[in-house]
mmCIF file of C-alpha atoms in Angstrom:
data_model
loop_
_atom_site.group_PDB
_atom_site.id
_atom_site.type_symbol
_atom_site.label_atom_id
_atom_site.label_comp_id
_atom_site.label_asym_id
_atom_site.label_seq_id
_atom_site.Cartn_x
_atom_site.Cartn_y
_atom_site.Cartn_z
ATOM 1 C CA MET Q 1 -9.843 -13.073 -11.182
ATOM 2 C CA ILE Q 2 -8.831 -10.322 -8.774
ATOM 3 C CA ASN Q 3 -12.461 -9.191 -8.589
ATOM 4 C CA TYR Q 4 -13.435 -12.639 -7.309
ATOM 5 C CA LEU Q 5 -10.703 -12.507 -4.669
ATOM 6 C CA TRP Q 6 -11.875 -9.091 -3.477
ATOM 7 C CA ALA Q 7 -15.478 -10.316 -3.414
ATOM 8 C CA ILE Q 8 -14.467 -13.341 -1.304
ATOM 9 C CA ILE Q 9 -12.523 -11.150 1.138
ATOM 10 C CA ILE Q 10 -15.425 -8.696 1.502
ATOM 11 C CA ILE Q 11 -18.034 -11.440 1.950
ATOM 12 C CA ALA Q 12 -15.832 -13.271 4.469
ATOM 13 C CA SER Q 13 -15.308 -10.018 6.418
ATOM 14 C CA ILE Q 14 -19.015 -9.257 6.544
ATOM 15 C CA ALA Q 15 -19.880 -12.836 7.524
ATOM 16 C CA SER Q 16 -17.221 -12.832 10.241
ATOM 17 C CA ALA Q 17 -18.486 -9.484 11.582
ATOM 18 C CA ILE Q 18 -22.080 -10.736 11.655
ATOM 19 C CA PHE Q 19 -21.246 -14.019 13.415
ATOM 20 C CA SER Q 20 -18.936 -12.363 15.963
ATOM 21 C CA GLY Q 21 -21.358 -9.509 16.638
ATOM 22 C CA ASN Q 22 -18.921 -6.853 15.419
ATOM 23 C CA LEU Q 23 -20.905 -5.456 12.495
ATOM 24 C CA ALA Q 24 -20.765 -1.929 13.960
ATOM 25 C CA LEU Q 25 -16.971 -2.180 14.237
ATOM 26 C CA LEU Q 26 -16.763 -3.287 10.593
ATOM 27 C CA ALA Q 27 -18.923 -0.364 9.470
ATOM 28 C CA ASN Q 28 -16.825 2.108 11.483
ATOM 29 C CA ALA Q 29 -13.578 0.642 10.125
ATOM 30 C CA ALA Q 30 -14.890 0.868 6.549
ATOM 31 C CA MET Q 31 -15.862 4.513 7.005
ATOM 32 C CA ASP Q 32 -12.548 5.393 8.688
ATOM 33 C CA GLY Q 33 -10.636 3.635 5.896
ATOM 34 C CA ALA Q 34 -12.550 5.547 3.223
ATOM 35 C CA LYS Q 35 -11.885 8.856 5.008
ATOM 36 C CA ASP Q 36 -8.171 8.074 5.397
ATOM 37 C CA ALA Q 37 -7.905 7.072 1.723
ATOM 38 C CA ALA Q 38 -9.518 10.338 0.618
ATOM 39 C CA LEU Q 39 -7.187 12.405 2.834
ATOM 40 C CA LEU Q 40 -4.152 10.514 1.555
ATOM 41 C CA CYS Q 41 -5.174 11.188 -2.055
ATOM 42 C CA VAL Q 42 -5.557 14.899 -1.337
ATOM 43 C CA ASN Q 43 -2.105 14.980 0.298
ATOM 44 C CA LEU Q 44 -0.522 13.253 -2.703
ATOM 45 C CA ILE Q 45 -2.164 15.443 -5.355
ATOM 46 C CA GLY Q 46 0.278 18.275 -4.668
ATOM 47 C CA VAL Q 47 3.337 16.038 -4.907
ATOM 48 C CA TYR Q 48 2.205 14.471 -8.194
ATOM 49 C CA ALA Q 49 1.123 17.806 -9.685
ATOM 50 C CA LEU Q 50 4.511 19.331 -8.879
ATOM 51 C CA TRP Q 51 6.573 16.536 -10.404
ATOM 52 C CA MET Q 52 4.329 15.998 -13.440
ATOM 53 C CA GLY Q 53 4.636 19.718 -14.130
ATOM 54 C CA ILE Q 54 8.417 19.630 -13.811
ATOM 55 C CA LEU Q 55 8.631 16.617 -16.150
ATOM 56 C CA ASN Q 56 6.378 18.320 -18.720
ATOM 57 C CA ILE Q 57 8.489 21.483 -18.581
ATOM 58 C CA ALA Q 58 11.628 19.354 -19.012
ATOM 59 C CA GLN Q 59 10.097 17.663 -22.042
ATOM 60 C CA LYS Q 60 8.934 20.872 -23.716
ATOM 61 C CA SER Q 61 12.172 22.745 -23.030
ATOM 62 C CA GLY Q 62 14.314 20.065 -24.683
ATOM 63 C CA LEU Q 63 15.958 19.040 -21.420
ATOM 64 C CA VAL Q 64 14.684 15.474 -21.888
ATOM 65 C CA LYS Q 65 16.602 15.132 -25.154
ATOM 66 C CA LYS Q 66 19.768 16.250 -23.380
ATOM 67 C CA ILE Q 67 19.129 13.815 -20.535
ATOM 68 C CA ALA Q 68 18.461 11.070 -23.100
ATOM 69 C CA LYS Q 69 21.862 11.742 -24.648
ATOM 70 C CA LEU Q 70 23.504 11.579 -21.222
ATOM 71 C CA LEU Q 71 21.641 8.364 -20.391
ATOM 72 C CA GLY Q 72 22.385 6.934 -23.843
ATOM 73 C CA PHE Q 73 25.176 4.761 -22.444
ATOM 74 C CA ILE Q 74 22.551 3.077 -20.221
ATOM 75 C CA ILE Q 75 19.596 3.044 -22.603
ATOM 76 C CA LYS Q 76 21.368 1.844 -25.770
ATOM 77 C CA PRO Q 77 22.792 -1.426 -24.361
ATOM 78 C CA LEU Q 78 19.496 -2.290 -22.663
ATOM 79 C CA PHE Q 79 17.225 -1.486 -25.599
ATOM 80 C CA LYS Q 80 18.774 -2.901 -28.766
ATOM 81 C CA ASP Q 81 15.924 -2.420 -31.271
ATOM 82 C CA LYS Q 82 15.752 0.729 -33.339
ATOM 83 C CA LYS Q 83 13.434 3.228 -31.699
ATOM 84 C CA SER Q 84 12.085 6.598 -32.651
ATOM 85 C CA GLU Q 85 13.387 9.674 -30.896
ATOM 86 C CA GLU Q 86 9.955 9.992 -29.265
ATOM 87 C CA ALA Q 87 10.230 6.456 -27.820
ATOM 88 C CA THR Q 88 13.670 7.259 -26.405
ATOM 89 C CA SER Q 89 12.311 10.497 -24.878
ATOM 90 C CA MET Q 90 9.388 8.653 -23.275
ATOM 91 C CA ILE Q 91 11.721 5.944 -21.925
ATOM 92 C CA THR Q 92 13.952 8.670 -20.489
ATOM 93 C CA LEU Q 93 11.021 10.503 -18.869
ATOM 94 C CA ASN Q 94 9.676 7.265 -17.419
ATOM 95 C CA LEU Q 95 13.027 6.172 -16.034
ATOM 96 C CA SER Q 96 13.665 9.674 -14.638
ATOM 97 C CA ALA Q 97 10.287 9.710 -12.896
ATOM 98 C CA ASN Q 98 10.922 6.244 -11.494
ATOM 99 C CA VAL Q 99 14.418 7.181 -10.278
ATOM 100 C CA LEU Q 100 12.785 10.060 -8.420
ATOM 101 C CA GLY Q 101 10.326 7.565 -6.934
ATOM 102 C CA MET Q 102 7.247 9.128 -8.472
ATOM 103 C CA GLY Q 103 5.629 5.775 -9.295
ATOM 104 C CA ASN Q 104 2.214 6.640 -10.717
ATOM 105 C CA ALA Q 105 3.482 9.883 -12.227
ATOM 106 C CA ALA Q 106 5.776 7.783 -14.442
ATOM 107 C CA THR Q 107 2.917 5.669 -15.803
ATOM 108 C CA PRO Q 108 1.750 7.967 -18.641
ATOM 109 C CA TYR Q 109 5.306 8.145 -19.992
ATOM 110 C CA GLY Q 110 5.637 4.371 -19.729
ATOM 111 C CA ILE Q 111 2.446 3.849 -21.715
ATOM 112 C CA LYS Q 112 3.593 6.304 -24.389
ATOM 113 C CA ALA Q 113 7.008 4.604 -24.557
ATOM 114 C CA ILE Q 114 5.397 1.200 -25.158
ATOM 115 C CA GLU Q 115 3.074 2.704 -27.791
ATOM 116 C CA GLU Q 116 6.057 4.240 -29.586
ATOM 117 C CA MET Q 117 8.010 0.967 -29.428
ATOM 118 C CA GLN Q 118 4.945 -0.883 -30.741
ATOM 119 C CA LYS Q 119 4.884 1.365 -33.823
ATOM 120 C CA SER Q 120 8.289 0.068 -34.921
ATOM 121 C CA SER Q 121 7.470 -3.559 -34.076
ATOM 122 C CA LYS Q 122 6.806 -6.023 -36.896
ATOM 123 C CA ASP Q 123 4.466 -8.226 -34.867
ATOM 124 C CA LYS Q 124 1.830 -5.978 -33.302
ATOM 125 C CA LYS Q 125 0.446 -8.770 -31.063
ATOM 126 C CA THR Q 126 3.702 -9.791 -29.393
ATOM 127 C CA ALA Q 127 5.861 -7.795 -27.024
ATOM 128 C CA THR Q 128 9.395 -7.236 -28.258
ATOM 129 C CA ASP Q 129 12.491 -7.924 -26.160
ATOM 130 C CA ASP Q 130 12.834 -4.177 -25.625
ATOM 131 C CA MET Q 131 9.255 -3.915 -24.367
ATOM 132 C CA CYS Q 132 9.877 -6.752 -21.913
ATOM 133 C CA MET Q 133 13.126 -5.176 -20.727
ATOM 134 C CA PHE Q 134 11.373 -1.825 -20.296
ATOM 135 C CA LEU Q 135 8.614 -3.453 -18.259
ATOM 136 C CA ILE Q 136 11.164 -5.196 -16.020
ATOM 137 C CA ILE Q 137 13.142 -2.000 -15.428
ATOM 138 C CA ASN Q 138 9.925 -0.064 -14.880
ATOM 139 C CA ALA Q 139 8.614 -2.593 -12.333
ATOM 140 C CA SER Q 140 11.869 -2.843 -10.369
ATOM 141 C CA SER Q 141 13.152 0.720 -10.994
ATOM 142 C CA ILE Q 142 16.082 2.095 -9.060
ATOM 143 C CA GLN Q 143 14.792 4.836 -6.779
ATOM 144 C CA LEU Q 144 17.282 7.507 -5.887
ATOM 145 C CA LEU Q 145 14.644 9.570 -4.089
ATOM 146 C CA PRO Q 146 11.473 7.622 -3.212
ATOM 147 C CA LEU Q 147 9.334 10.777 -3.198
ATOM 148 C CA SER Q 148 5.982 8.959 -3.204
ATOM 149 C CA VAL Q 149 6.936 6.849 -0.196
ATOM 150 C CA ILE Q 150 8.377 9.880 1.590
ATOM 151 C CA ALA Q 151 5.115 11.761 0.896
ATOM 152 C CA LEU Q 152 3.093 8.791 2.200
ATOM 153 C CA ARG Q 153 5.222 8.570 5.329
ATOM 154 C CA SER Q 154 4.929 12.318 5.871
ATOM 155 C CA ALA Q 155 1.151 12.200 5.430
ATOM 156 C CA SER Q 156 1.022 9.340 7.949
ATOM 157 C CA GLY Q 157 2.921 11.407 10.543
ATOM 158 C CA ALA Q 158 6.373 9.790 10.407
ATOM 159 C CA GLN Q 159 8.958 11.762 12.412
ATOM 160 C CA ASN Q 160 11.662 11.358 9.753
ATOM 161 C CA PRO Q 161 9.916 10.382 6.500
ATOM 162 C CA ALA Q 162 13.154 10.438 4.470
ATOM 163 C CA ASP Q 163 15.074 7.930 6.603
ATOM 164 C CA ILE Q 164 14.307 5.181 4.078
ATOM 165 C CA VAL Q 165 16.315 6.718 1.224
ATOM 166 C CA LEU Q 166 19.495 4.607 1.589
ATOM 167 C CA THR Q 167 17.729 1.283 2.144
ATOM 168 C CA THR Q 168 15.341 1.974 -0.744
ATOM 169 C CA LEU Q 169 18.252 2.825 -3.039
ATOM 170 C CA LEU Q 170 20.088 -0.387 -2.110
ATOM 171 C CA ALA Q 171 17.006 -2.611 -2.425
ATOM 172 C CA THR Q 172 15.850 -1.156 -5.749
ATOM 173 C CA THR Q 173 19.364 -1.292 -7.221
ATOM 174 C CA VAL Q 174 19.603 -4.985 -6.380
ATOM 175 C CA THR Q 175 16.130 -5.767 -7.748
ATOM 176 C CA THR Q 176 16.784 -3.856 -10.963
ATOM 177 C CA CYS Q 177 20.138 -5.599 -11.524
ATOM 178 C CA VAL Q 178 18.580 -9.013 -10.850
ATOM 179 C CA GLY Q 179 15.690 -8.176 -13.195
ATOM 180 C CA ILE Q 180 17.988 -7.095 -16.029
ATOM 181 C CA LEU Q 181 20.242 -10.126 -15.554
ATOM 182 C CA SER Q 182 17.225 -12.459 -15.479
ATOM 183 C CA ALA Q 183 15.848 -10.891 -18.658
ATOM 184 C CA LYS Q 184 19.184 -11.336 -20.450
ATOM 185 C CA ILE Q 185 19.416 -14.987 -19.334
ATOM 186 C CA MET Q 186 15.809 -15.728 -20.358
ATOM 187 C CA LYS Q 187 16.337 -14.037 -23.723
ATOM 188 C CA ARG Q 188 19.293 -16.325 -24.457
ATOM 189 C CA PHE Q 189 17.378 -19.356 -23.169
ATOM 190 C CA TRP Q 190 14.363 -18.698 -25.385
ATOM 191 C CA LYS Q 191 16.503 -17.930 -28.442
ATOM 192 C CA SER Q 192 18.340 -21.242 -27.994
ATOM 193 C CA LYS Q 193 14.982 -23.090 -27.832
ATOM 194 C CA ARG Q 194 13.774 -21.644 -31.151
#
């Protein structure tokens, strides 16, 4: 479906440029956009490489297991099903990466966490309550340090790229709390309907 939407937007843009006589402007804008996207990716590679490396070192050194124990008071009430130690480690790594605002760097750990939770699931075709809760927390994720956004702002030439830290922390805390509360309410609602 999204492919159709993109196709419609592109066709409408080209048609509009042709009818308004601005085809050269469209071509220049497309080339400038591609160049800016490539430069942005190059600027972000260093940030992601650094943090992915730190997270891998933390995992291999056993630091993740210690963090998982510290975060146990948060993880255990949110994820009720029995999970393997590997699933708990992946959840911890994912949540840690999200708290640090690393977005895409957290994705591999999120995928591994879901795979590990799926192994202990009875119904392999249906997401468990824990999987849904994990997805909600992952999507809304509290961001203590929004490093990806700070890196984007820095790459775009912002004078003070870190001035969004407090507002980001407040907004993501509210969205995560609302998401968790909504998930708990919906879980009770669906269980009462069964």
